[in-house]
PDB file of C-alpha atoms and ligand atoms in Angstrom:
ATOM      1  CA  UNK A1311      -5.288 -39.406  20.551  1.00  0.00           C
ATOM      2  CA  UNK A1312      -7.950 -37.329  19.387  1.00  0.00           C
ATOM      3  CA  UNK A1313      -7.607 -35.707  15.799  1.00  0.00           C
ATOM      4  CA  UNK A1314      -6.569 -32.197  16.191  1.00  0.00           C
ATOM      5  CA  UNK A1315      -8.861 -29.390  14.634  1.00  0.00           C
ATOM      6  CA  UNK A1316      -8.406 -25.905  13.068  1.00  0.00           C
ATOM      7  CA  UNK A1317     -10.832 -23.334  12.419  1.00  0.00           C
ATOM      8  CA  UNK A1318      -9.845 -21.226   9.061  1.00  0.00           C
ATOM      9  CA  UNK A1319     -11.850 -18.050   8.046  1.00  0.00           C
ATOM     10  CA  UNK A1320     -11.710 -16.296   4.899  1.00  0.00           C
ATOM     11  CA  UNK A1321     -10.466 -19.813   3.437  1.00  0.00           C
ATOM     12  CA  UNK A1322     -12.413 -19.511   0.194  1.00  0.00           C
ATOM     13  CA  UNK A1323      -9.467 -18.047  -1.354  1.00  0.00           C
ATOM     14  CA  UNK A1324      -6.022 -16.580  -0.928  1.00  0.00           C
ATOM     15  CA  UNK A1325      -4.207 -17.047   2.455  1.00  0.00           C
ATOM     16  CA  UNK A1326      -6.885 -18.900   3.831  1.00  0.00           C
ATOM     17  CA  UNK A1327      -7.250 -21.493   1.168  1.00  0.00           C
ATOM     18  CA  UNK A1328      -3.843 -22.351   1.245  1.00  0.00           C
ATOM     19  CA  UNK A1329      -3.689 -22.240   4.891  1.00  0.00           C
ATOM     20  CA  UNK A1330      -6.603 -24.987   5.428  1.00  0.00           C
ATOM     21  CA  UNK A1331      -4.662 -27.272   3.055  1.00  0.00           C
ATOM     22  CA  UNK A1332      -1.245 -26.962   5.185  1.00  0.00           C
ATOM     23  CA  UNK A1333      -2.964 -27.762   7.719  1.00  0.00           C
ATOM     24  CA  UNK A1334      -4.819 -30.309   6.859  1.00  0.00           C
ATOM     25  CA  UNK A1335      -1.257 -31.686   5.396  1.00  0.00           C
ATOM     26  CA  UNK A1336      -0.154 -31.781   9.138  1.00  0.00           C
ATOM     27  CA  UNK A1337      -3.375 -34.006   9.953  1.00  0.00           C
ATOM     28  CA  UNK A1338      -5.782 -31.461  11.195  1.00  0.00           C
ATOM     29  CA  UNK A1339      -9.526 -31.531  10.710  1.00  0.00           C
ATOM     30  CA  UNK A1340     -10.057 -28.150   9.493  1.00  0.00           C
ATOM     31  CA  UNK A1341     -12.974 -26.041   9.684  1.00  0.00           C
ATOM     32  CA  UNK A1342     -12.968 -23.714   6.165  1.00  0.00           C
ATOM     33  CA  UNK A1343     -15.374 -20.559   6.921  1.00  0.00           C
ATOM     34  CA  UNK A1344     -16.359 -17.467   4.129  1.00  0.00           C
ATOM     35  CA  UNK A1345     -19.440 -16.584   2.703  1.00  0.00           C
ATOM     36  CA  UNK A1346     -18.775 -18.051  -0.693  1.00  0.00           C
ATOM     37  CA  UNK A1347     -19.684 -21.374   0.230  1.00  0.00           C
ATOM     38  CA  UNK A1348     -19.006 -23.054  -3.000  1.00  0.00           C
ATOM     39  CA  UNK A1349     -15.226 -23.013  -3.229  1.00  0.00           C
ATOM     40  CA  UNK A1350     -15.637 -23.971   0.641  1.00  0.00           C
ATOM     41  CA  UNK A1351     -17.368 -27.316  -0.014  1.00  0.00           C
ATOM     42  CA  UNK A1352     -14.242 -28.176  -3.090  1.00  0.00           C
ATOM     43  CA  UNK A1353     -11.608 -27.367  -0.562  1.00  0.00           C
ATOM     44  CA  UNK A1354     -13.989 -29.122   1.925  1.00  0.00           C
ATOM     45  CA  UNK A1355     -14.054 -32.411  -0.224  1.00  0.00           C
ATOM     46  CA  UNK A1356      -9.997 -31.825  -1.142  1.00  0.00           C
ATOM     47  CA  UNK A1357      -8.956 -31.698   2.391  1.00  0.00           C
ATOM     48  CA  UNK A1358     -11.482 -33.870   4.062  1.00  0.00           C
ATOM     49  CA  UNK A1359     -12.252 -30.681   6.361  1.00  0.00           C
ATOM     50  CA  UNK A1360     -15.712 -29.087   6.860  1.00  0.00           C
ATOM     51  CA  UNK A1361     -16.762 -26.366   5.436  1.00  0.00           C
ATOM     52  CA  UNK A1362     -19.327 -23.815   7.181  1.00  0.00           C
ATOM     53  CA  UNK A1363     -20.888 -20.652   5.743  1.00  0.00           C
ATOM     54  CA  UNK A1364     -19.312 -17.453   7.391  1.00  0.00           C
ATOM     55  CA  UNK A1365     -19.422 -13.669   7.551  1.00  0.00           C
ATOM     56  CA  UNK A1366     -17.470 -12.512  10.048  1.00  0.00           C
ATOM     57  CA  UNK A1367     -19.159  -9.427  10.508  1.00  0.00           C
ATOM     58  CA  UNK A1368     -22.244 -10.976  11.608  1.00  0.00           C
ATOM     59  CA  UNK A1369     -22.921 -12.155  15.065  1.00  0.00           C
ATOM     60  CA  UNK A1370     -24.957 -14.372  14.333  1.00  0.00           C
ATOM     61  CA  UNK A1371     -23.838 -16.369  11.495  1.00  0.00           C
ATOM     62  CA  UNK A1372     -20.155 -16.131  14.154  1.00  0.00           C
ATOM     63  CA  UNK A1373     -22.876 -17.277  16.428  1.00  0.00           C
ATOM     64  CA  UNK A1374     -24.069 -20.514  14.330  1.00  0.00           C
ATOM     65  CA  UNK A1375     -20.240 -21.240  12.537  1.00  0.00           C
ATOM     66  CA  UNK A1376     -18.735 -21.571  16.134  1.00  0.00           C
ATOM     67  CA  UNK A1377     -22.316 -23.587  17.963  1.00  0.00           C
ATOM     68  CA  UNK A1378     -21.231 -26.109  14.955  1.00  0.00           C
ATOM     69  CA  UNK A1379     -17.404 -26.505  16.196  1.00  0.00           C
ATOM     70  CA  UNK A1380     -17.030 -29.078  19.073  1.00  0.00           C
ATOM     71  CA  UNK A1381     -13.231 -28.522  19.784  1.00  0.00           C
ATOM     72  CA  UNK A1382     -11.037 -26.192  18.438  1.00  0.00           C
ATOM     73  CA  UNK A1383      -7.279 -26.165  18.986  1.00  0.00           C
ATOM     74  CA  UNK A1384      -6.104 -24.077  16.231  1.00  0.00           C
ATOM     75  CA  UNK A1385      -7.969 -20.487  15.222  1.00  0.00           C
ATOM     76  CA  UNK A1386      -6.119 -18.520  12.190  1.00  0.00           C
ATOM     77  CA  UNK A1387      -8.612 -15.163  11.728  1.00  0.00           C
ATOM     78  CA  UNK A1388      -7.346 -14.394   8.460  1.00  0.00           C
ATOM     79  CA  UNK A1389     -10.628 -13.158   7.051  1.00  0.00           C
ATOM     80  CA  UNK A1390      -9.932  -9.648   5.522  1.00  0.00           C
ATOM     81  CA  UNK A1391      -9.005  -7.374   3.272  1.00  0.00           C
ATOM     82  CA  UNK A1392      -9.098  -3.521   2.366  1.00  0.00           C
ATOM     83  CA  UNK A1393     -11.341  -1.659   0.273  1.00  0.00           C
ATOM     84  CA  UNK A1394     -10.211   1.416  -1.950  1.00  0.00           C
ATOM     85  CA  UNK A1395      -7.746   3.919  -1.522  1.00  0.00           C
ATOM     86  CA  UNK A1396      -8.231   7.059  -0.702  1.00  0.00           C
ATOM     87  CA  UNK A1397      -6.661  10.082   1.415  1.00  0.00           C
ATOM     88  CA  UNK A1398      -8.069  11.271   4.896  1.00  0.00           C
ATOM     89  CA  UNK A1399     -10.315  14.283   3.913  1.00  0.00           C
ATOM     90  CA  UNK A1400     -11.539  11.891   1.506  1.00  0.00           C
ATOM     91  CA  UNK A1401     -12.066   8.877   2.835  1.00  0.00           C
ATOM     92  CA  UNK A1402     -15.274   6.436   2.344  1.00  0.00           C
ATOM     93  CA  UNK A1403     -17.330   5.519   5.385  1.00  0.00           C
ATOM     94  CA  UNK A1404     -18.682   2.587   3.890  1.00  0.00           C
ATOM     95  CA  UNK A1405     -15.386   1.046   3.041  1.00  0.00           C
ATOM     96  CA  UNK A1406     -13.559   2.185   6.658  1.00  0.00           C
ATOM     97  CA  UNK A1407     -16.876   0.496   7.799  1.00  0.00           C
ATOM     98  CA  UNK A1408     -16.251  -2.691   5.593  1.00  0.00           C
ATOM     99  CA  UNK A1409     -12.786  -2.515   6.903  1.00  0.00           C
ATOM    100  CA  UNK A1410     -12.838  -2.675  10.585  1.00  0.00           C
ATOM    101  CA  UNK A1411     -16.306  -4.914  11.109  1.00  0.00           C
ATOM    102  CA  UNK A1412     -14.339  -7.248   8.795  1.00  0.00           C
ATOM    103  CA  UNK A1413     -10.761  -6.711   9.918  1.00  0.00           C
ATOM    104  CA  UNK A1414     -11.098  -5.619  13.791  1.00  0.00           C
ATOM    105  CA  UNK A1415     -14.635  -6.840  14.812  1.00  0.00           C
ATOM    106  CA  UNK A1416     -14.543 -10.050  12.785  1.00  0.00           C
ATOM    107  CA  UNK A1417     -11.039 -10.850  14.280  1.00  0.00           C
ATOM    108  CA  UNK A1418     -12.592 -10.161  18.263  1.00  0.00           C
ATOM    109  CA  UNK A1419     -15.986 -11.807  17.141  1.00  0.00           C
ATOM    110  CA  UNK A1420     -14.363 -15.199  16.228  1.00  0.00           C
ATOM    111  CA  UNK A1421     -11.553 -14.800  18.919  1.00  0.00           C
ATOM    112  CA  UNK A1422     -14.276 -14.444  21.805  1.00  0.00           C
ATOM    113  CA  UNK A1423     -16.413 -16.803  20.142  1.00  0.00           C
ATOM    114  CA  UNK A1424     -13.615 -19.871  20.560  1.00  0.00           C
ATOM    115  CA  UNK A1425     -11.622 -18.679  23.146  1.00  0.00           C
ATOM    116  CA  UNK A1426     -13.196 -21.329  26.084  1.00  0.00           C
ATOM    117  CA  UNK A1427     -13.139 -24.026  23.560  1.00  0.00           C
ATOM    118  CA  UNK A1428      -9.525 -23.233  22.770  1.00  0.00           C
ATOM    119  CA  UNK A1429      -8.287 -23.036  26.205  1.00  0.00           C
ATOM    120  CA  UNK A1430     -10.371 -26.594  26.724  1.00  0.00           C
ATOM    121  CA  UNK A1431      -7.757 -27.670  24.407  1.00  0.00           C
ATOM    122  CA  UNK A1432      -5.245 -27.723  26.624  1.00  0.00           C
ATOM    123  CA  UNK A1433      -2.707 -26.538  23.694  1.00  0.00           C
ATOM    124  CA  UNK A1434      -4.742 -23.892  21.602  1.00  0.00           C
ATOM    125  CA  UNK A1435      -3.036 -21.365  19.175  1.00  0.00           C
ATOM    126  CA  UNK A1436      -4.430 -18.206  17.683  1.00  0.00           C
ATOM    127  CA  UNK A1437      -2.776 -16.992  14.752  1.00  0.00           C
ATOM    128  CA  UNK A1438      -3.760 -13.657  13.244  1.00  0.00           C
ATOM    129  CA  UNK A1439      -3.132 -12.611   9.658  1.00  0.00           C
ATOM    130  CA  UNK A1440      -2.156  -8.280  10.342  1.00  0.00           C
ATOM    131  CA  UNK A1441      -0.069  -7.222   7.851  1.00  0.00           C
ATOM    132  CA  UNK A1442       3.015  -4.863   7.608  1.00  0.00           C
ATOM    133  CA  UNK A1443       0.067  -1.962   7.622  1.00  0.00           C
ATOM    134  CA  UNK A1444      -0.490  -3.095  11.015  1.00  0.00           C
ATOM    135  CA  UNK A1445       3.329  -1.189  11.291  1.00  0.00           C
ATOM    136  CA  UNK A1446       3.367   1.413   9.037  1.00  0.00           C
ATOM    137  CA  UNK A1447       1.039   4.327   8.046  1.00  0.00           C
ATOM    138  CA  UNK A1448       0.850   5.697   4.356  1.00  0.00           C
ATOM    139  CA  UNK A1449      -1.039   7.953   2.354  1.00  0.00           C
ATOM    140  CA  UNK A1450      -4.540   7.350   0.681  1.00  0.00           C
ATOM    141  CA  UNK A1451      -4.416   3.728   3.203  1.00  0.00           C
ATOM    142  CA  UNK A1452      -5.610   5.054   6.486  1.00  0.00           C
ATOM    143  CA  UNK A1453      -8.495   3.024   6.769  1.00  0.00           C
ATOM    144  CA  UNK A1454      -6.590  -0.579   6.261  1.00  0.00           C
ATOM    145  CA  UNK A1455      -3.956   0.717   8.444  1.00  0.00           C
ATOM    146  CA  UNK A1456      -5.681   1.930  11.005  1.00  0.00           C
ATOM    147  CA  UNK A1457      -7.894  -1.408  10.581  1.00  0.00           C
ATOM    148  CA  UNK A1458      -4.998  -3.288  10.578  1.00  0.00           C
ATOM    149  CA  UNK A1459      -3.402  -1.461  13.534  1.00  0.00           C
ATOM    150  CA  UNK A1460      -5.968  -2.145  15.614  1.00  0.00           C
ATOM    151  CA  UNK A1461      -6.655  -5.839  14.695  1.00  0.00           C
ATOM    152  CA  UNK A1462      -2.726  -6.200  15.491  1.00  0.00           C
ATOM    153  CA  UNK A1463      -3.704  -4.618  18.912  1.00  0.00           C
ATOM    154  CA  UNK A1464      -5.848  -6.411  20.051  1.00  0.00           C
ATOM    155  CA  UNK A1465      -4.177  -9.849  19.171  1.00  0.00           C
ATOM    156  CA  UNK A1466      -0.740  -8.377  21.081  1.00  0.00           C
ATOM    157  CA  UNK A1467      -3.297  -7.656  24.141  1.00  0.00           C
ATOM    158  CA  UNK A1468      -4.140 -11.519  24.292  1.00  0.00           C
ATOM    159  CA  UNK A1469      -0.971 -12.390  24.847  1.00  0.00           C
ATOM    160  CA  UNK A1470      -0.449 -11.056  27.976  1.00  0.00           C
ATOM    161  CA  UNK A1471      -4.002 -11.457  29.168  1.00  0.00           C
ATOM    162  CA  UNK A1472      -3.899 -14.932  28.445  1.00  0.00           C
ATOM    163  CA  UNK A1473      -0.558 -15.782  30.234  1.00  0.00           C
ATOM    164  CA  UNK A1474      -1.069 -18.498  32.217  1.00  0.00           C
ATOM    165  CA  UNK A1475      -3.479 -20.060  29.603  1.00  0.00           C
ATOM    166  CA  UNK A1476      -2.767 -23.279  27.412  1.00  0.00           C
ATOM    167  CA  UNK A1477      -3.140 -20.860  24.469  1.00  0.00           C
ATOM    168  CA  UNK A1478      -0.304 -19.489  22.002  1.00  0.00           C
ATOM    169  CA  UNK A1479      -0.205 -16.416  20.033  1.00  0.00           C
ATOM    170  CA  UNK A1480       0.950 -15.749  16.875  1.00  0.00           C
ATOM    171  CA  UNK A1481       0.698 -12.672  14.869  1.00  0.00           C
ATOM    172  CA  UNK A1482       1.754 -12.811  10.996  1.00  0.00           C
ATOM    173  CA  UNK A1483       2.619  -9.181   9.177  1.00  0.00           C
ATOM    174  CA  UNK A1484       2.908  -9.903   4.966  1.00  0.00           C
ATOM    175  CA  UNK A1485       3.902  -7.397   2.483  1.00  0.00           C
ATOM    176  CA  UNK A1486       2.426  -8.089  -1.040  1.00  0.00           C
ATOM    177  CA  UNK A1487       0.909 -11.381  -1.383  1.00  0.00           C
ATOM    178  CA  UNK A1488      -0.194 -11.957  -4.844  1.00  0.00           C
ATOM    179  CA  UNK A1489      -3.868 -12.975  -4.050  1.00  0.00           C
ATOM    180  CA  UNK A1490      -7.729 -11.700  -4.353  1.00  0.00           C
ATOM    181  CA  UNK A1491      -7.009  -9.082  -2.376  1.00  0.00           C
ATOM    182  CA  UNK A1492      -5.845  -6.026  -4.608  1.00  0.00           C
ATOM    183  CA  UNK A1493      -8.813  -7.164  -6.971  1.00  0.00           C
ATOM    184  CA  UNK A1494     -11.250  -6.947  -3.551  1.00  0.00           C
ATOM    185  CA  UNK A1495      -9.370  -3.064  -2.732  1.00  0.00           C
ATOM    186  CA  UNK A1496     -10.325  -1.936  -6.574  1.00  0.00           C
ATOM    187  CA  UNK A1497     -13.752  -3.634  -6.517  1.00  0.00           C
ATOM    188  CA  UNK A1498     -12.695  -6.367  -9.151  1.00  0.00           C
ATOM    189  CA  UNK A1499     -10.594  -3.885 -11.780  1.00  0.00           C
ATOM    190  CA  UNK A1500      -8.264  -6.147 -12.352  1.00  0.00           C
ATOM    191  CA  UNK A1501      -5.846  -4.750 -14.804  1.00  0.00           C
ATOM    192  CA  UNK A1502      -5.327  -1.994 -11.602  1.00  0.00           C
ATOM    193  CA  UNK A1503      -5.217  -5.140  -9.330  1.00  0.00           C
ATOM    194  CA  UNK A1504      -2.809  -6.318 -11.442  1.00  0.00           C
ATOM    195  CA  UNK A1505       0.024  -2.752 -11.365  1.00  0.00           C
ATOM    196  CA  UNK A1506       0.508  -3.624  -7.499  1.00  0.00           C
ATOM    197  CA  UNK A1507       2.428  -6.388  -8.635  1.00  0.00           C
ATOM    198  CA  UNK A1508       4.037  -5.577 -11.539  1.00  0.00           C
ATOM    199  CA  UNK A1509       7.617  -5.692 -12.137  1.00  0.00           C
ATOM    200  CA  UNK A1510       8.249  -7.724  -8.724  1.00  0.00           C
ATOM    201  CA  UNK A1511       8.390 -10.822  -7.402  1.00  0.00           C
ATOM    202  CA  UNK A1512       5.477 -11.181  -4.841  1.00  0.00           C
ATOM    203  CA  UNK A1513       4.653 -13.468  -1.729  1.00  0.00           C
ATOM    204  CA  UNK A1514       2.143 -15.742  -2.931  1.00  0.00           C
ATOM    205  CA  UNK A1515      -0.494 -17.150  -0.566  1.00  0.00           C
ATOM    206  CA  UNK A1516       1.346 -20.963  -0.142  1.00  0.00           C
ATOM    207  CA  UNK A1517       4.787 -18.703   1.321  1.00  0.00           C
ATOM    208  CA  UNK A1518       2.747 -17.486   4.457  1.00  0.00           C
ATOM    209  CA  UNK A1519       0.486 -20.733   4.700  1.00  0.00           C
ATOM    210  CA  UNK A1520       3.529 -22.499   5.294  1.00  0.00           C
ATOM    211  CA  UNK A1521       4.844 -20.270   8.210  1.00  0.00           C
ATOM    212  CA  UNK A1522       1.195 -20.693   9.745  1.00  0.00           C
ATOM    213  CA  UNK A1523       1.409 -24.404   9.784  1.00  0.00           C
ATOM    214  CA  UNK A1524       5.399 -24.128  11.023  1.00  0.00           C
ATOM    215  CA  UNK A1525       4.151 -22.106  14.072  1.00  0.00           C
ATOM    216  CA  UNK A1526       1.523 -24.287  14.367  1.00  0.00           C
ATOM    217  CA  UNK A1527       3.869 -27.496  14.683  1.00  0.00           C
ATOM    218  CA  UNK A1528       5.769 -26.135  17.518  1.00  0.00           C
ATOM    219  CA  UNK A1529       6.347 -28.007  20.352  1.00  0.00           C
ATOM    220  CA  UNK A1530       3.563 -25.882  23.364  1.00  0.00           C
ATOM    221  CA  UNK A1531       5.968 -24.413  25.029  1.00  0.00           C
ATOM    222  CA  UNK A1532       7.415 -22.178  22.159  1.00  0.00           C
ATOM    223  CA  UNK A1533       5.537 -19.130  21.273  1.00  0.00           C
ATOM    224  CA  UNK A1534       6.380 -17.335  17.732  1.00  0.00           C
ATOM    225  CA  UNK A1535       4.787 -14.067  18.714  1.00  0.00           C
ATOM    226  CA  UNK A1536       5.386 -11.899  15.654  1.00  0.00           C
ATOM    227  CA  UNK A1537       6.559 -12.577  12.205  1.00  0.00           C
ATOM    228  CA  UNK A1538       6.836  -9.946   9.691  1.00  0.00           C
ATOM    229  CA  UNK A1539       7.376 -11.387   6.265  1.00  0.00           C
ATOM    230  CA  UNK A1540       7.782  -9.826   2.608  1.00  0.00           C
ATOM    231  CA  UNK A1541       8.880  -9.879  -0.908  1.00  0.00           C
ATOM    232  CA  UNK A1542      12.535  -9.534  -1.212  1.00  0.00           C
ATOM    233  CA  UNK A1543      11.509  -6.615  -3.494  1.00  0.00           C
ATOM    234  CA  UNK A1544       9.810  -4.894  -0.927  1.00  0.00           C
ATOM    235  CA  UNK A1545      11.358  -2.426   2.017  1.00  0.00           C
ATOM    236  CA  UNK A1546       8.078  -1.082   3.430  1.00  0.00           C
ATOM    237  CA  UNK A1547       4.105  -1.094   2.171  1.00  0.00           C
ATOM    238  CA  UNK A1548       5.233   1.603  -0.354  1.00  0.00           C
ATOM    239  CA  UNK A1549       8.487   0.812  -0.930  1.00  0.00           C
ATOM    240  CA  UNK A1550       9.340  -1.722  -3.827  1.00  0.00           C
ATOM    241  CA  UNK A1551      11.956  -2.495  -5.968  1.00  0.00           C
ATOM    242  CA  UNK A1552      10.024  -2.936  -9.533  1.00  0.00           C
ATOM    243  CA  UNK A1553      12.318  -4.071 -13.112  1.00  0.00           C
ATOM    244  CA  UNK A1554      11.228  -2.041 -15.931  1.00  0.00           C
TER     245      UNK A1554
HETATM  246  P1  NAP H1708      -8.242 -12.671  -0.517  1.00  0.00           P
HETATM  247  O1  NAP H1708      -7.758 -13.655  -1.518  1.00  0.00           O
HETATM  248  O2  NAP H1708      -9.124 -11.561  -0.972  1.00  0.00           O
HETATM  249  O3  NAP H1708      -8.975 -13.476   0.673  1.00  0.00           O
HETATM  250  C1  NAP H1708      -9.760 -12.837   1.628  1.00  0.00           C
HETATM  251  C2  NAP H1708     -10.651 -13.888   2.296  1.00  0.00           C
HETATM  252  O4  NAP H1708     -11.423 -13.232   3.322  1.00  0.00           O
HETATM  253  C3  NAP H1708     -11.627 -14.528   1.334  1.00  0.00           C
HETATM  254  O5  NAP H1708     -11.668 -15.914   1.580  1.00  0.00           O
HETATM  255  C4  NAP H1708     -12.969 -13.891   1.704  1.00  0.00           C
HETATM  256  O6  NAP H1708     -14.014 -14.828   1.504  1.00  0.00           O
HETATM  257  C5  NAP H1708     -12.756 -13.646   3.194  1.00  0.00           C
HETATM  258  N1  NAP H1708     -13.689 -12.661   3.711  1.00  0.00           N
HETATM  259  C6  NAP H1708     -13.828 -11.361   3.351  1.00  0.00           C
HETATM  260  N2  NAP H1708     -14.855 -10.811   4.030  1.00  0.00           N
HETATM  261  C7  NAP H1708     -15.352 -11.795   4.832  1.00  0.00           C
HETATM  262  C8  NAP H1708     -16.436 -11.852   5.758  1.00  0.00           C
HETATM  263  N3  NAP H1708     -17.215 -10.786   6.011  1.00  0.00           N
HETATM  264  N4  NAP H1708     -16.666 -13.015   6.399  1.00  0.00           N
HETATM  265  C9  NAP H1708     -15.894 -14.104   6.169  1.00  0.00           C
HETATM  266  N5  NAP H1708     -14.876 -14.119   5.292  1.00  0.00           N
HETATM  267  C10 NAP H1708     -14.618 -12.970   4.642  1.00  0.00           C
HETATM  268  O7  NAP H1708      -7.021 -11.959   0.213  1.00  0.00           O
HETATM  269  P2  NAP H1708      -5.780 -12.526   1.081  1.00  0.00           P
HETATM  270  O8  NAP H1708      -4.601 -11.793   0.628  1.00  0.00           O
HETATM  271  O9  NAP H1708      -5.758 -14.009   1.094  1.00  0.00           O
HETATM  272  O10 NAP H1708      -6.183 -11.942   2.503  1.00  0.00           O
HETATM  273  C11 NAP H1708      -6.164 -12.711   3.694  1.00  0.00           C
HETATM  274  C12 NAP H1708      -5.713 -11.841   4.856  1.00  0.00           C
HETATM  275  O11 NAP H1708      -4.366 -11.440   4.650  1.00  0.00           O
HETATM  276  C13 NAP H1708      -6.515 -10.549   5.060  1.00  0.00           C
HETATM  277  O12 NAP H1708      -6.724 -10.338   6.441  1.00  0.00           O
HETATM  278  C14 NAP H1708      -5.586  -9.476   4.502  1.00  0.00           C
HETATM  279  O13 NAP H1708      -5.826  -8.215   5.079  1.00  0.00           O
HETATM  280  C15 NAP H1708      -4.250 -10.060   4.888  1.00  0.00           C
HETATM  281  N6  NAP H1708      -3.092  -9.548   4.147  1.00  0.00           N
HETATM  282  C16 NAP H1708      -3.029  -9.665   2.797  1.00  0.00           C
HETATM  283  C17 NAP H1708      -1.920  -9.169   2.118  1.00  0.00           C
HETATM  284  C18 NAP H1708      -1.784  -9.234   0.622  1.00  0.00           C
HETATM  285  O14 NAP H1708      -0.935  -8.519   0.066  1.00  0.00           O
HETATM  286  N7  NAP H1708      -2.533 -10.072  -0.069  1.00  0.00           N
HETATM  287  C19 NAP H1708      -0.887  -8.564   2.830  1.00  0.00           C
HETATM  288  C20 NAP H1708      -0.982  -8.464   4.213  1.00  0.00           C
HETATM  289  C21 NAP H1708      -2.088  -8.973   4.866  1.00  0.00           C
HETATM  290  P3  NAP H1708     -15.509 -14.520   1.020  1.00  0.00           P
HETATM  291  O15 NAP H1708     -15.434 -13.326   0.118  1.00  0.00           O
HETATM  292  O16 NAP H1708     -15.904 -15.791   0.312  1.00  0.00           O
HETATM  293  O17 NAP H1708     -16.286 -14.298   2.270  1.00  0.00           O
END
C-alpha cells in the first residue's frame, strides 16, 4: 500500500507543529506549510515530512505549495490566528483584513486547491482548526469571531456538498491553547500574551494534535463532524476560572 500523506499549514509552530508530528507518528508523509521556513525544514528533518514555504493568503504561493503535492489524503487548515482586540466602532481594517484572508480565504484557498486530489484519494479528510469563537461572540473580538464564524461556515457547508464523496469532515473548536497565538494577537508583548493564561490550566497544542490524529485514524465510514474542546477552567471564550 501506498504511504498515506497529510498536508499541515501553519505547522511552524503551535497546533500545527504538533499536529505534523502526530501524524507523522501514525505513518503519514506529511507536508509542513508556513512562511517561516526554517522551523519547517527542523520539523521537516524530525518527522521525515516535507516542508514547503506557505502563505495562505497568497494565491499563488497556495498555487505552487499544492502543484508540489502529488496525493493528498489528509488536509488540516489550521493556519491562523487573530490580531488585536478591539471593540466595533473601533476596530482595525488591517487586522480584520489579516484575519479573514488568513482565517476564511486561506482556509477556502487550500480547501479548493486539494479538494480533486483529496477525493482521488478515495478516503480524504479535511479537518479545520475554528475555535469556540467560531460559537460565541464577545466584546472587543469581533473580527476573530466573525473570522472564525465564517471559516466554521464554510467547512459545515462541505459536508453536505460533499456527501456522496470519499471525503470526511472534521471541524475542531479549542478554548485557550497555550501557544504563539496570544503573542501573534498583541504583536509579540508577551508579558500581555502571557495574562490570558494566567492563573489556569490551559490546552496546550499536543491536547488538540492528538484529537486530529484520533479523527484521522477512524475507520472511513465514521465521520467526527464537530468537536469542541477546552480547558477545564474555561466555560466560554470569556469565561475562566483563574486561582489567585
Ligand atoms: P500559533 O502558534 O500562532 O500558530 C499559528 C500558525 O499559523 C503558525 O505556524 C503560523 O506560521 C501560521 N500562519 C499564520 N499566518 C499564515 C499565513 N499567512 N500563511 C501560512 N501560515 C500562516 O497559534 P495556534 O494556537 O497554534 O493557532 C493554530 C490555529 O488554532 C489557528 O487557526 C487559531 O485561530 C486556532 N485556535 C487557537 C486557539 C488558541 O487558544 N491558541 C484557540 C482556538 C483556535 P508562520 O507565521 O510561520 O507563517
Amino acid at each position: 500500500m501506498s504511504t498515506r500523506t497529510a498536508v499541515v499549514t501553519g505547522a511552524s509552530s503551535g497546533i500545527g507543529e504538533a499536529t505534523a508530528r502526530e501524524l507523522a507518528k501514525q505513518g503519514y508523509h506529511v507536508y509542513v506549510g508556513a512562511r517561516r521556513v526554517d522551523r519547517l525544514r527542523e520539523l521537516a528533518d524530525e518527522i521525515g515530512g516535507t516542508a514547503l514555504e506557505l502563505d495562505v493568503t497568497s494565491d499563488e504561493s497556495v498555487r505552487v505549495f499544492t502543484d508540489a503535492i502529488e496525493t493528498a489524503n489528509v488536509l488540516v487548515n489550521n493556519a491562523g490566528g487573530a490580531k488585536g482586540l478591539a471593540t466595533v466602532a473601533e476596530a482595525d481594517l488591517d487586522d480584520w483584513r489579516w484575519m479573514w484572508e488568513t482565517n476564511v480565504l486561506g482556509t477556502l484557498r487550500m480547501t479548493k486547491a486539494l479538494l480533486p486530489k483529496l477525493i482521488a484519494s478515495g478516503d480524504g479528510l479535511i479537518v479545520t482548526i475554528t475555535s469556540v469563537a467560531a460559537f460565541h461572540a464577545y466584546d472587543n473580538g469581533s473580527g476573530y469571531t466573525s473570522a472564525k464564524h465564517a471559516q466554521a461556515v464554510l467547512h459545515r457547508t462541505l459536508r453536505g456538498e460533499l456527501l456522496g464523496q470519499p471525503v470526511r469532515l472534521t471541524e475542531i473548536a479549542p478554548g485557550a491553547v497555550e501557544t504563539e497565538f496570544s503573542l501573534v494577537r498583541f504583536g509579540g508583548d508577551t508579558d500581555r500574551a502571557a495574562t490570558v493564561y494566567q492563573g489556569i490550566d490551559p490546552l496546550v497544542a499536543q491536547d488538540i494534535a492528538e484529537i486530529v490524529a484520533f479523527a484521522a485514524s477512524r475507520p472511513p465510514h465514521v465521520n467526527l463532524d464537530q468537536i469542541i474542546v477546552k480547558p477545564r477552567d474555561q466555560a466560554d471564550p470569556g469565561r475562566f476560572a483563574r486561582r489567585a
